Amino acid sequence: MNAEPLLTTPFDASATAAEVLHGVDLTGRRAVVTGGASGIGTETVRALATAGAEVTIATRRPVAAEPLIRELSAVPGAGPVRAEALDLSDLASVDTFARTWRGPLDILVANAGIMALPTRTVTARGWEMQLATNFLGHFALAGALHARLREAGSARIVVVSSGAHRSAPFDFDDPHFARRPYDPWTAYGQSNAEVLFTVAARRWADDGITANALSPGYILTALQRHLDDDTMRAFGVMDAEGNLTPLPHYKTPAQGAATSVLLAASPLLTGVTGRYFEDNQEARVVHGDEERPGGVAAHALDPRAADRLWEYAADALR
């Protein structure tokens, strides 16, 4: 566990992605943003490209990114933006995306995700779909692009996670719910084991690659698409007529993307790796069943668990 002082920045929870990158020139830098065609992914792409980066939107439906691509093509000084097909739950798709990448890659934002599938769904390999998409697919993608990240000389991996990781440590005995009862929220929380990936990725530090994770906060996006109306009402974000009603502490997508671009491109994070951020600050460590919201669970920063998870994922991909 990292014993160094928590890293702080001048940006508070209300800062937007554009504000975090104000004055930062990313001309010549190349980025991949998974799930960049909607939600905070779109705002991440918008901020990186507006700062001059060349951005590839990796998404299952590239056509969905076309309006954003057209918008950014008209922004003076913005870097070129394109979309490529990527289905993180399909290793053949991950392999195709990585094999067709040419040249160095400076920034990989693992942003795509799914949440709380109501019933257990598995991939062709028998992987629980949330674990396959949120963690294993991104693990495979990062590994397949490792040489390109190393080629950049100073690359960053950004993992968009969730505070849900606190409630569900990784179950190495039954990660895909083959024997234990399936629970949508436990499965989602476990899929955020991607936080441990950033800890284990310290093995890539000598290649000039850093990796950090984050929680974007509460935002109404397509991530909630699998939640029924009763659940949304129970959360207090939908009225009786079915209208979405964000609570006061909810962020806009532009605010939700701020911590992503902070980790991806801010000079304040140069050389920083293996840490977890929220609201544009490094998060405090939470031990046990503390009820106070926020923070990163101690089990998510455990280097031994991180190495074990890395080995598990590497074996699963073979």
PDB file of C-alpha atoms in Angstrom:
ATOM      1  CA  MET A   1       0.000   0.000   0.000  1.00  0.00           C
ATOM      2  CA  ASN A   2       1.257   3.450  -0.884  1.00  0.00           C
ATOM      3  CA  ALA A   3       2.475   5.218   2.289  1.00  0.00           C
ATOM      4  CA  GLU A   4       3.332   8.482   0.565  1.00  0.00           C
ATOM      5  CA  PRO A   5       1.247  11.622   1.268  1.00  0.00           C
ATOM      6  CA  LEU A   6      -1.965  11.841  -0.719  1.00  0.00           C
ATOM      7  CA  LEU A   7      -1.563  13.813  -3.921  1.00  0.00           C
ATOM      8  CA  THR A   8      -3.667  16.954  -4.099  1.00  0.00           C
ATOM      9  CA  THR A   9      -4.494  19.238  -7.024  1.00  0.00           C
ATOM     10  CA  PRO A  10      -6.021  22.739  -7.382  1.00  0.00           C
ATOM     11  CA  PHE A  11      -9.218  21.273  -8.864  1.00  0.00           C
ATOM     12  CA  ASP A  12     -12.298  20.535  -6.782  1.00  0.00           C
ATOM     13  CA  ALA A  13     -15.208  18.178  -7.454  1.00  0.00           C
ATOM     14  CA  SER A  14     -17.026  20.763  -9.591  1.00  0.00           C
ATOM     15  CA  ALA A  15     -14.181  21.234 -12.102  1.00  0.00           C
ATOM     16  CA  THR A  16     -14.854  20.199 -15.682  1.00  0.00           C
ATOM     17  CA  ALA A  17     -12.574  18.251 -17.986  1.00  0.00           C
ATOM     18  CA  ALA A  18     -11.911  21.402 -20.030  1.00  0.00           C
ATOM     19  CA  GLU A  19     -10.901  23.325 -16.904  1.00  0.00           C
ATOM     20  CA  VAL A  20      -8.491  20.592 -15.819  1.00  0.00           C
ATOM     21  CA  LEU A  21      -6.733  20.690 -19.199  1.00  0.00           C
ATOM     22  CA  HIS A  22      -6.790  24.468 -19.630  1.00  0.00           C
ATOM     23  CA  GLY A  23      -3.404  25.516 -21.003  1.00  0.00           C
ATOM     24  CA  VAL A  24      -2.220  21.923 -21.552  1.00  0.00           C
ATOM     25  CA  ASP A  25      -0.946  21.283 -25.102  1.00  0.00           C
ATOM     26  CA  LEU A  26      -1.352  17.680 -26.237  1.00  0.00           C
ATOM     27  CA  THR A  27      -0.330  18.222 -29.842  1.00  0.00           C
ATOM     28  CA  GLY A  28       1.410  15.114 -31.091  1.00  0.00           C
ATOM     29  CA  ARG A  29       0.040  12.888 -28.342  1.00  0.00           C
ATOM     30  CA  ARG A  30      -2.106   9.895 -29.280  1.00  0.00           C
ATOM     31  CA  ALA A  31      -4.931   8.554 -27.150  1.00  0.00           C
ATOM     32  CA  VAL A  32      -7.436   5.710 -27.133  1.00  0.00           C
ATOM     33  CA  VAL A  33     -10.674   6.128 -25.165  1.00  0.00           C
ATOM     34  CA  THR A  34     -12.838   3.023 -24.857  1.00  0.00           C
ATOM     35  CA  GLY A  35     -16.536   3.758 -24.721  1.00  0.00           C
ATOM     36  CA  GLY A  36     -15.818   7.238 -25.983  1.00  0.00           C
ATOM     37  CA  ALA A  37     -19.055   7.649 -27.918  1.00  0.00           C
ATOM     38  CA  SER A  38     -21.268   8.443 -24.928  1.00  0.00           C
ATOM     39  CA  GLY A  39     -21.385   9.754 -21.374  1.00  0.00           C
ATOM     40  CA  ILE A  40     -18.169  10.750 -19.671  1.00  0.00           C
ATOM     41  CA  GLY A  41     -16.284   9.012 -22.480  1.00  0.00           C
ATOM     42  CA  THR A  42     -17.518  11.656 -24.912  1.00  0.00           C
ATOM     43  CA  GLU A  43     -16.400  14.445 -22.593  1.00  0.00           C
ATOM     44  CA  THR A  44     -13.005  12.768 -22.167  1.00  0.00           C
ATOM     45  CA  VAL A  45     -12.565  12.620 -25.933  1.00  0.00           C
ATOM     46  CA  ARG A  46     -13.736  16.211 -26.319  1.00  0.00           C
ATOM     47  CA  ALA A  47     -11.245  17.521 -23.742  1.00  0.00           C
ATOM     48  CA  LEU A  48      -8.254  15.532 -25.025  1.00  0.00           C
ATOM     49  CA  ALA A  49      -8.904  16.395 -28.665  1.00  0.00           C
ATOM     50  CA  THR A  50      -9.540  20.072 -27.955  1.00  0.00           C
ATOM     51  CA  ALA A  51      -6.138  20.155 -26.240  1.00  0.00           C
ATOM     52  CA  GLY A  52      -4.604  18.885 -29.480  1.00  0.00           C
ATOM     53  CA  ALA A  53      -4.398  15.113 -28.980  1.00  0.00           C
ATOM     54  CA  GLU A  54      -5.116  12.615 -31.730  1.00  0.00           C
ATOM     55  CA  VAL A  55      -7.932  10.500 -30.277  1.00  0.00           C
ATOM     56  CA  THR A  56      -9.294   7.125 -31.297  1.00  0.00           C
ATOM     57  CA  ILE A  57     -12.736   6.295 -29.950  1.00  0.00           C
ATOM     58  CA  ALA A  58     -12.895   2.543 -29.368  1.00  0.00           C
ATOM     59  CA  THR A  59     -16.533   1.502 -29.300  1.00  0.00           C
ATOM     60  CA  ARG A  60     -18.825  -1.338 -30.279  1.00  0.00           C
ATOM     61  CA  ARG A  61     -20.755   0.993 -32.602  1.00  0.00           C
ATOM     62  CA  PRO A  62     -18.373   3.399 -34.370  1.00  0.00           C
ATOM     63  CA  VAL A  63     -21.320   5.037 -36.134  1.00  0.00           C
ATOM     64  CA  ALA A  64     -22.463   6.391 -32.757  1.00  0.00           C
ATOM     65  CA  ALA A  65     -19.284   8.491 -32.592  1.00  0.00           C
ATOM     66  CA  GLU A  66     -19.850  10.247 -35.903  1.00  0.00           C
ATOM     67  CA  PRO A  67     -21.613  13.354 -34.486  1.00  0.00           C
ATOM     68  CA  LEU A  68     -18.755  13.925 -32.025  1.00  0.00           C
ATOM     69  CA  ILE A  69     -16.170  13.441 -34.758  1.00  0.00           C
ATOM     70  CA  ARG A  70     -17.926  16.003 -36.947  1.00  0.00           C
ATOM     71  CA  GLU A  71     -18.183  18.445 -34.053  1.00  0.00           C
ATOM     72  CA  LEU A  72     -14.494  18.226 -33.167  1.00  0.00           C
ATOM     73  CA  SER A  73     -13.372  18.460 -36.786  1.00  0.00           C
ATOM     74  CA  ALA A  74     -14.679  22.038 -36.748  1.00  0.00           C
ATOM     75  CA  VAL A  75     -12.819  23.044 -33.555  1.00  0.00           C
ATOM     76  CA  PRO A  76      -9.719  25.125 -34.332  1.00  0.00           C
ATOM     77  CA  GLY A  77      -6.568  23.434 -33.093  1.00  0.00           C
ATOM     78  CA  ALA A  78      -8.282  20.197 -32.141  1.00  0.00           C
ATOM     79  CA  GLY A  79      -6.493  16.956 -32.885  1.00  0.00           C
ATOM     80  CA  PRO A  80      -7.951  14.440 -35.346  1.00  0.00           C
ATOM     81  CA  VAL A  81     -10.596  12.082 -33.988  1.00  0.00           C
ATOM     82  CA  ARG A  82     -11.639   8.746 -35.453  1.00  0.00           C
ATOM     83  CA  ALA A  83     -13.650   5.744 -34.300  1.00  0.00           C
ATOM     84  CA  GLU A  84     -12.733   2.067 -34.461  1.00  0.00           C
ATOM     85  CA  ALA A  85     -14.740  -1.021 -33.563  1.00  0.00           C
ATOM     86  CA  LEU A  86     -13.979  -2.676 -30.236  1.00  0.00           C
ATOM     87  CA  ASP A  87     -16.036  -5.171 -28.231  1.00  0.00           C
ATOM     88  CA  LEU A  88     -14.223  -5.717 -24.949  1.00  0.00           C
ATOM     89  CA  SER A  89     -16.167  -8.903 -24.210  1.00  0.00           C
ATOM     90  CA  ASP A  90     -14.808 -10.487 -27.415  1.00  0.00           C
ATOM     91  CA  LEU A  91     -11.080 -11.234 -27.347  1.00  0.00           C
ATOM     92  CA  ALA A  92     -10.986 -11.545 -31.129  1.00  0.00           C
ATOM     93  CA  SER A  93     -12.204  -7.950 -31.367  1.00  0.00           C
ATOM     94  CA  VAL A  94      -9.594  -6.822 -28.828  1.00  0.00           C
ATOM     95  CA  ASP A  95      -6.866  -8.605 -30.788  1.00  0.00           C
ATOM     96  CA  THR A  96      -7.977  -7.059 -34.089  1.00  0.00           C
ATOM     97  CA  PHE A  97      -7.998  -3.566 -32.604  1.00  0.00           C
ATOM     98  CA  ALA A  98      -4.512  -3.956 -31.128  1.00  0.00           C
ATOM     99  CA  ARG A  99      -2.981  -5.585 -34.216  1.00  0.00           C
ATOM    100  CA  THR A 100      -4.133  -2.779 -36.481  1.00  0.00           C
ATOM    101  CA  TRP A 101      -2.704  -0.043 -34.231  1.00  0.00           C
ATOM    102  CA  ARG A 102       0.385   1.549 -35.728  1.00  0.00           C
ATOM    103  CA  GLY A 103       2.940   3.665 -33.908  1.00  0.00           C
ATOM    104  CA  PRO A 104       3.215   4.768 -30.291  1.00  0.00           C
ATOM    105  CA  LEU A 105       0.273   5.183 -27.930  1.00  0.00           C
ATOM    106  CA  ASP A 106       0.586   7.852 -25.235  1.00  0.00           C
ATOM    107  CA  ILE A 107      -2.743   7.522 -23.429  1.00  0.00           C
ATOM    108  CA  LEU A 108      -5.121   4.595 -22.916  1.00  0.00           C
ATOM    109  CA  VAL A 109      -8.334   5.492 -21.088  1.00  0.00           C
ATOM    110  CA  ALA A 110     -10.205   2.350 -20.023  1.00  0.00           C
ATOM    111  CA  ASN A 111     -13.560   4.088 -19.798  1.00  0.00           C
ATOM    112  CA  ALA A 112     -16.115   1.640 -21.222  1.00  0.00           C
ATOM    113  CA  GLY A 113     -18.238  -0.283 -18.775  1.00  0.00           C
ATOM    114  CA  ILE A 114     -21.544  -1.937 -17.980  1.00  0.00           C
ATOM    115  CA  MET A 115     -23.339  -2.012 -14.642  1.00  0.00           C
ATOM    116  CA  ALA A 116     -25.733  -4.235 -12.708  1.00  0.00           C
ATOM    117  CA  LEU A 117     -26.933  -6.615 -15.415  1.00  0.00           C
ATOM    118  CA  PRO A 118     -30.206  -7.959 -13.960  1.00  0.00           C
ATOM    119  CA  THR A 119     -29.458 -11.595 -14.798  1.00  0.00           C
ATOM    120  CA  ARG A 120     -26.223 -13.537 -15.066  1.00  0.00           C
ATOM    121  CA  THR A 121     -24.912 -13.232 -18.603  1.00  0.00           C
ATOM    122  CA  VAL A 122     -21.743 -14.906 -19.828  1.00  0.00           C
ATOM    123  CA  THR A 123     -19.470 -14.576 -22.852  1.00  0.00           C
ATOM    124  CA  ALA A 124     -18.539 -17.383 -25.226  1.00  0.00           C
ATOM    125  CA  ARG A 125     -15.684 -18.169 -22.836  1.00  0.00           C
ATOM    126  CA  GLY A 126     -18.062 -18.453 -19.901  1.00  0.00           C
ATOM    127  CA  TRP A 127     -16.966 -15.177 -18.320  1.00  0.00           C
ATOM    128  CA  GLU A 128     -19.518 -13.136 -16.385  1.00  0.00           C
ATOM    129  CA  MET A 129     -20.249 -10.197 -18.693  1.00  0.00           C
ATOM    130  CA  GLN A 130     -19.431  -7.341 -16.312  1.00  0.00           C
ATOM    131  CA  LEU A 131     -16.106  -8.885 -15.350  1.00  0.00           C
ATOM    132  CA  ALA A 132     -15.386  -9.623 -18.999  1.00  0.00           C
ATOM    133  CA  THR A 133     -16.117  -6.082 -20.155  1.00  0.00           C
ATOM    134  CA  ASN A 134     -15.002  -3.911 -17.275  1.00  0.00           C
ATOM    135  CA  PHE A 135     -11.840  -5.765 -16.309  1.00  0.00           C
ATOM    136  CA  LEU A 136     -10.723  -8.737 -18.419  1.00  0.00           C
ATOM    137  CA  GLY A 137     -11.321  -7.011 -21.761  1.00  0.00           C
ATOM    138  CA  HIS A 138      -9.388  -3.940 -20.669  1.00  0.00           C
ATOM    139  CA  PHE A 139      -6.630  -6.131 -19.226  1.00  0.00           C
ATOM    140  CA  ALA A 140      -6.345  -7.882 -22.580  1.00  0.00           C
ATOM    141  CA  LEU A 141      -6.349  -4.567 -24.441  1.00  0.00           C
ATOM    142  CA  ALA A 142      -3.620  -3.033 -22.282  1.00  0.00           C
ATOM    143  CA  GLY A 143      -1.495  -6.137 -22.648  1.00  0.00           C
ATOM    144  CA  ALA A 144      -1.953  -6.251 -26.409  1.00  0.00           C
ATOM    145  CA  LEU A 145      -1.007  -2.558 -26.671  1.00  0.00           C
ATOM    146  CA  HIS A 146       1.893  -2.784 -24.222  1.00  0.00           C
ATOM    147  CA  ALA A 147       4.570  -2.493 -26.913  1.00  0.00           C
ATOM    148  CA  ARG A 148       2.850   0.598 -28.341  1.00  0.00           C
ATOM    149  CA  LEU A 149       2.604   2.176 -24.899  1.00  0.00           C
ATOM    150  CA  ARG A 150       6.278   1.417 -24.258  1.00  0.00           C
ATOM    151  CA  GLU A 151       7.173   2.913 -27.635  1.00  0.00           C
ATOM    152  CA  ALA A 152       5.670   6.241 -26.496  1.00  0.00           C
ATOM    153  CA  GLY A 153       8.380   6.520 -23.835  1.00  0.00           C
ATOM    154  CA  SER A 154       6.064   8.094 -21.258  1.00  0.00           C
ATOM    155  CA  ALA A 155       2.581   6.585 -21.507  1.00  0.00           C
ATOM    156  CA  ARG A 156      -0.387   6.662 -19.172  1.00  0.00           C
ATOM    157  CA  ILE A 157      -3.137   4.131 -18.551  1.00  0.00           C
ATOM    158  CA  VAL A 158      -6.283   5.493 -16.919  1.00  0.00           C
ATOM    159  CA  VAL A 159      -8.834   3.086 -15.458  1.00  0.00           C
ATOM    160  CA  VAL A 160     -12.336   4.433 -14.854  1.00  0.00           C
ATOM    161  CA  SER A 161     -13.635   2.445 -11.900  1.00  0.00           C
ATOM    162  CA  SER A 162     -16.288   3.013  -9.240  1.00  0.00           C
ATOM    163  CA  GLY A 163     -16.755   3.292  -5.513  1.00  0.00           C
ATOM    164  CA  ALA A 164     -18.642  -0.001  -5.833  1.00  0.00           C
ATOM    165  CA  HIS A 165     -15.275  -1.750  -5.600  1.00  0.00           C
ATOM    166  CA  ARG A 166     -15.415  -1.209  -1.826  1.00  0.00           C
ATOM    167  CA  SER A 167     -18.255  -3.690  -1.340  1.00  0.00           C
ATOM    168  CA  ALA A 168     -16.970  -6.641  -3.357  1.00  0.00           C
ATOM    169  CA  PRO A 169     -13.366  -7.863  -3.184  1.00  0.00           C
ATOM    170  CA  PHE A 170     -12.419 -10.177  -6.023  1.00  0.00           C
ATOM    171  CA  ASP A 171     -13.642 -13.744  -5.504  1.00  0.00           C
ATOM    172  CA  PHE A 172     -10.840 -15.911  -6.844  1.00  0.00           C
ATOM    173  CA  ASP A 173     -12.798 -19.099  -6.086  1.00  0.00           C
ATOM    174  CA  ASP A 174     -15.871 -18.241  -8.159  1.00  0.00           C
ATOM    175  CA  PRO A 175     -15.351 -15.017 -10.136  1.00  0.00           C
ATOM    176  CA  HIS A 176     -18.026 -15.822 -12.725  1.00  0.00           C
ATOM    177  CA  PHE A 177     -20.824 -16.828 -10.318  1.00  0.00           C
ATOM    178  CA  ALA A 178     -20.846 -20.392 -11.568  1.00  0.00           C
ATOM    179  CA  ARG A 179     -21.654 -21.691  -8.059  1.00  0.00           C
ATOM    180  CA  ARG A 180     -22.608 -18.771  -5.829  1.00  0.00           C
ATOM    181  CA  PRO A 181     -25.921 -16.940  -6.364  1.00  0.00           C
ATOM    182  CA  TYR A 182     -25.634 -14.159  -8.907  1.00  0.00           C
ATOM    183  CA  ASP A 183     -26.144 -10.637  -7.603  1.00  0.00           C
ATOM    184  CA  PRO A 184     -26.001  -7.692 -10.043  1.00  0.00           C
ATOM    185  CA  TRP A 185     -24.312  -5.310  -7.628  1.00  0.00           C
ATOM    186  CA  THR A 186     -21.813  -7.824  -6.285  1.00  0.00           C
ATOM    187  CA  ALA A 187     -20.867  -8.679  -9.862  1.00  0.00           C
ATOM    188  CA  TYR A 188     -20.480  -5.011 -10.723  1.00  0.00           C
ATOM    189  CA  GLY A 189     -18.419  -4.301  -7.616  1.00  0.00           C
ATOM    190  CA  GLN A 190     -16.144  -7.250  -8.330  1.00  0.00           C
ATOM    191  CA  SER A 191     -15.634  -6.118 -11.917  1.00  0.00           C
ATOM    192  CA  ASN A 192     -14.015  -3.013 -10.465  1.00  0.00           C
ATOM    193  CA  ALA A 193     -11.049  -5.185  -9.526  1.00  0.00           C
ATOM    194  CA  GLU A 194      -9.474  -3.156 -12.301  1.00  0.00           C
ATOM    195  CA  VAL A 195      -8.232  -0.923  -9.461  1.00  0.00           C
ATOM    196  CA  LEU A 196      -5.861  -3.752  -8.542  1.00  0.00           C
ATOM    197  CA  PHE A 197      -4.614  -3.777 -12.127  1.00  0.00           C
ATOM    198  CA  THR A 198      -3.186  -0.301 -11.696  1.00  0.00           C
ATOM    199  CA  VAL A 199      -1.304  -1.469  -8.605  1.00  0.00           C
ATOM    200  CA  ALA A 200       0.111  -4.546 -10.352  1.00  0.00           C
ATOM    201  CA  ALA A 201       1.033  -2.449 -13.402  1.00  0.00           C
ATOM    202  CA  ARG A 202       4.008  -1.122 -11.440  1.00  0.00           C
ATOM    203  CA  ARG A 203       5.862  -3.899 -13.304  1.00  0.00           C
ATOM    204  CA  TRP A 204       5.592  -1.669 -16.380  1.00  0.00           C
ATOM    205  CA  ALA A 205       7.160   1.374 -14.725  1.00  0.00           C
ATOM    206  CA  ASP A 206      10.558   0.670 -16.271  1.00  0.00           C
ATOM    207  CA  ASP A 207       8.844   0.821 -19.676  1.00  0.00           C
ATOM    208  CA  GLY A 208       7.762   4.391 -18.948  1.00  0.00           C
ATOM    209  CA  ILE A 209       4.131   3.356 -18.385  1.00  0.00           C
ATOM    210  CA  THR A 210       2.080   4.610 -15.439  1.00  0.00           C
ATOM    211  CA  ALA A 211      -1.407   3.448 -14.469  1.00  0.00           C
ATOM    212  CA  ASN A 212      -3.940   5.030 -12.143  1.00  0.00           C
ATOM    213  CA  ALA A 213      -7.610   4.426 -11.370  1.00  0.00           C
ATOM    214  CA  LEU A 214     -10.484   6.718 -10.494  1.00  0.00           C
ATOM    215  CA  SER A 215     -14.096   7.033  -9.534  1.00  0.00           C
ATOM    216  CA  PRO A 216     -15.866   9.677 -11.644  1.00  0.00           C
ATOM    217  CA  GLY A 217     -18.595  10.222  -9.062  1.00  0.00           C
ATOM    218  CA  TYR A 218     -22.354  10.080  -9.541  1.00  0.00           C
ATOM    219  CA  ILE A 219     -23.479  10.971 -13.068  1.00  0.00           C
ATOM    220  CA  LEU A 220     -26.596  10.070 -15.023  1.00  0.00           C
ATOM    221  CA  THR A 221     -25.399   8.394 -18.221  1.00  0.00           C
ATOM    222  CA  ALA A 222     -26.122   5.283 -20.270  1.00  0.00           C
ATOM    223  CA  LEU A 223     -24.335   3.292 -17.554  1.00  0.00           C
ATOM    224  CA  GLN A 224     -27.700   3.087 -15.765  1.00  0.00           C
ATOM    225  CA  ARG A 225     -29.450   1.599 -18.783  1.00  0.00           C
ATOM    226  CA  HIS A 226     -29.891  -1.815 -17.131  1.00  0.00           C
ATOM    227  CA  LEU A 227     -31.633  -0.395 -14.052  1.00  0.00           C
ATOM    228  CA  ASP A 228     -35.414  -0.504 -14.011  1.00  0.00           C
ATOM    229  CA  ASP A 229     -37.576   2.488 -13.131  1.00  0.00           C
ATOM    230  CA  ASP A 230     -38.295   1.249  -9.605  1.00  0.00           C
ATOM    231  CA  THR A 231     -34.572   1.077  -8.878  1.00  0.00           C
ATOM    232  CA  MET A 232     -33.994   4.545 -10.310  1.00  0.00           C
ATOM    233  CA  ARG A 233     -36.824   5.908  -8.164  1.00  0.00           C
ATOM    234  CA  ALA A 234     -35.379   4.178  -5.108  1.00  0.00           C
ATOM    235  CA  PHE A 235     -32.101   5.945  -5.825  1.00  0.00           C
ATOM    236  CA  GLY A 236     -34.006   9.226  -5.914  1.00  0.00           C
ATOM    237  CA  VAL A 237     -33.089  10.094  -9.492  1.00  0.00           C
ATOM    238  CA  MET A 238     -36.425   9.525 -11.237  1.00  0.00           C
ATOM    239  CA  ASP A 239     -39.803  11.070 -10.520  1.00  0.00           C
ATOM    240  CA  ALA A 240     -43.222   9.415 -10.725  1.00  0.00           C
ATOM    241  CA  GLU A 241     -43.579  10.390 -14.397  1.00  0.00           C
ATOM    242  CA  GLY A 242     -40.284   8.741 -15.369  1.00  0.00           C
ATOM    243  CA  ASN A 243     -38.260  11.937 -15.674  1.00  0.00           C
ATOM    244  CA  LEU A 244     -34.610  11.826 -14.588  1.00  0.00           C
ATOM    245  CA  THR A 245     -33.979  14.084 -11.599  1.00  0.00           C
ATOM    246  CA  PRO A 246     -30.276  14.296 -10.656  1.00  0.00           C
ATOM    247  CA  LEU A 247     -29.609  14.781  -6.953  1.00  0.00           C
ATOM    248  CA  PRO A 248     -27.620  17.857  -5.838  1.00  0.00           C
ATOM    249  CA  HIS A 249     -24.372  15.893  -5.475  1.00  0.00           C
ATOM    250  CA  TYR A 250     -24.589  14.456  -8.984  1.00  0.00           C
ATOM    251  CA  LYS A 251     -22.099  15.721 -11.554  1.00  0.00           C
ATOM    252  CA  THR A 252     -22.525  16.619 -15.187  1.00  0.00           C
ATOM    253  CA  PRO A 253     -20.698  14.355 -17.661  1.00  0.00           C
ATOM    254  CA  ALA A 254     -18.120  17.149 -18.181  1.00  0.00           C
ATOM    255  CA  GLN A 255     -17.441  17.205 -14.449  1.00  0.00           C
ATOM    256  CA  GLY A 256     -17.402  13.415 -14.297  1.00  0.00           C
ATOM    257  CA  ALA A 257     -14.702  13.292 -16.982  1.00  0.00           C
ATOM    258  CA  ALA A 258     -12.451  15.750 -15.153  1.00  0.00           C
ATOM    259  CA  THR A 259     -10.591  13.158 -13.078  1.00  0.00           C
ATOM    260  CA  SER A 260     -10.132  10.988 -16.177  1.00  0.00           C
ATOM    261  CA  VAL A 261      -8.356  13.713 -18.107  1.00  0.00           C
ATOM    262  CA  LEU A 262      -6.434  14.783 -15.012  1.00  0.00           C
ATOM    263  CA  LEU A 263      -4.871  11.318 -14.876  1.00  0.00           C
ATOM    264  CA  ALA A 264      -4.548  11.078 -18.640  1.00  0.00           C
ATOM    265  CA  ALA A 265      -2.804  14.319 -19.428  1.00  0.00           C
ATOM    266  CA  SER A 266      -2.199  16.759 -16.589  1.00  0.00           C
ATOM    267  CA  PRO A 267       1.469  17.513 -15.851  1.00  0.00           C
ATOM    268  CA  LEU A 268       0.499  17.283 -12.166  1.00  0.00           C
ATOM    269  CA  LEU A 269       0.394  13.490 -12.532  1.00  0.00           C
ATOM    270  CA  THR A 270       3.767  13.009 -14.235  1.00  0.00           C
ATOM    271  CA  GLY A 271       5.399   9.873 -12.900  1.00  0.00           C
ATOM    272  CA  VAL A 272       2.515   9.012 -10.556  1.00  0.00           C
ATOM    273  CA  THR A 273       1.353   5.389 -10.701  1.00  0.00           C
ATOM    274  CA  GLY A 274      -0.688   2.817  -8.815  1.00  0.00           C
ATOM    275  CA  ARG A 275      -3.026   5.288  -7.112  1.00  0.00           C
ATOM    276  CA  TYR A 276      -6.774   5.894  -6.944  1.00  0.00           C
ATOM    277  CA  PHE A 277      -8.453   9.272  -7.376  1.00  0.00           C
ATOM    278  CA  GLU A 278     -11.870  10.863  -6.927  1.00  0.00           C
ATOM    279  CA  ASP A 279     -13.038  14.463  -7.298  1.00  0.00           C
ATOM    280  CA  ASN A 280      -9.622  15.324  -8.812  1.00  0.00           C
ATOM    281  CA  GLN A 281      -7.731  14.326  -5.661  1.00  0.00           C
ATOM    282  CA  GLU A 282      -6.052  11.145  -4.538  1.00  0.00           C
ATOM    283  CA  ALA A 283      -8.572   9.236  -2.410  1.00  0.00           C
ATOM    284  CA  ARG A 284      -8.147   8.345   1.227  1.00  0.00           C
ATOM    285  CA  VAL A 285      -7.819   4.656   2.126  1.00  0.00           C
ATOM    286  CA  VAL A 286     -10.853   3.016   3.721  1.00  0.00           C
ATOM    287  CA  HIS A 287     -10.492   0.085   6.098  1.00  0.00           C
ATOM    288  CA  GLY A 288     -13.271  -2.322   7.011  1.00  0.00           C
ATOM    289  CA  ASP A 289     -16.968  -1.491   6.685  1.00  0.00           C
ATOM    290  CA  GLU A 290     -16.763   2.261   7.091  1.00  0.00           C
ATOM    291  CA  GLU A 291     -20.076   3.802   6.032  1.00  0.00           C
ATOM    292  CA  ARG A 292     -18.708   7.191   5.020  1.00  0.00           C
ATOM    293  CA  PRO A 293     -18.917   7.462   1.213  1.00  0.00           C
ATOM    294  CA  GLY A 294     -15.880   7.798  -1.011  1.00  0.00           C
ATOM    295  CA  GLY A 295     -12.355   6.564  -0.617  1.00  0.00           C
ATOM    296  CA  VAL A 296     -10.525   3.516  -1.872  1.00  0.00           C
ATOM    297  CA  ALA A 297     -10.735   0.180  -0.091  1.00  0.00           C
ATOM    298  CA  ALA A 298      -7.512  -1.120   1.409  1.00  0.00           C
ATOM    299  CA  HIS A 299      -8.109  -4.445  -0.354  1.00  0.00           C
ATOM    300  CA  ALA A 300      -8.006  -2.641  -3.716  1.00  0.00           C
ATOM    301  CA  LEU A 301      -4.458  -1.425  -3.070  1.00  0.00           C
ATOM    302  CA  ASP A 302      -3.056  -4.690  -1.701  1.00  0.00           C
ATOM    303  CA  PRO A 303       0.026  -5.486  -3.825  1.00  0.00           C
ATOM    304  CA  ARG A 304      -0.223  -9.232  -3.164  1.00  0.00           C
ATOM    305  CA  ALA A 305      -3.860  -9.331  -4.258  1.00  0.00           C
ATOM    306  CA  ALA A 306      -2.909  -7.205  -7.272  1.00  0.00           C
ATOM    307  CA  ASP A 307      -0.216  -9.650  -8.358  1.00  0.00           C
ATOM    308  CA  ARG A 308      -2.568 -12.578  -7.804  1.00  0.00           C
ATOM    309  CA  LEU A 309      -5.245 -10.924  -9.918  1.00  0.00           C
ATOM    310  CA  TRP A 310      -2.724 -10.182 -12.678  1.00  0.00           C
ATOM    311  CA  GLU A 311      -1.754 -13.862 -12.749  1.00  0.00           C
ATOM    312  CA  TYR A 312      -5.404 -14.890 -12.752  1.00  0.00           C
ATOM    313  CA  ALA A 313      -6.199 -12.601 -15.685  1.00  0.00           C
ATOM    314  CA  ALA A 314      -3.124 -13.650 -17.641  1.00  0.00           C
ATOM    315  CA  ASP A 315      -4.080 -17.330 -17.202  1.00  0.00           C
ATOM    316  CA  ALA A 316      -7.679 -16.610 -18.215  1.00  0.00           C
ATOM    317  CA  LEU A 317      -6.524 -15.087 -21.506  1.00  0.00           C
ATOM    318  CA  ARG A 318      -4.451 -18.088 -22.508  1.00  0.00           C
TER     319      ARG A 318
END
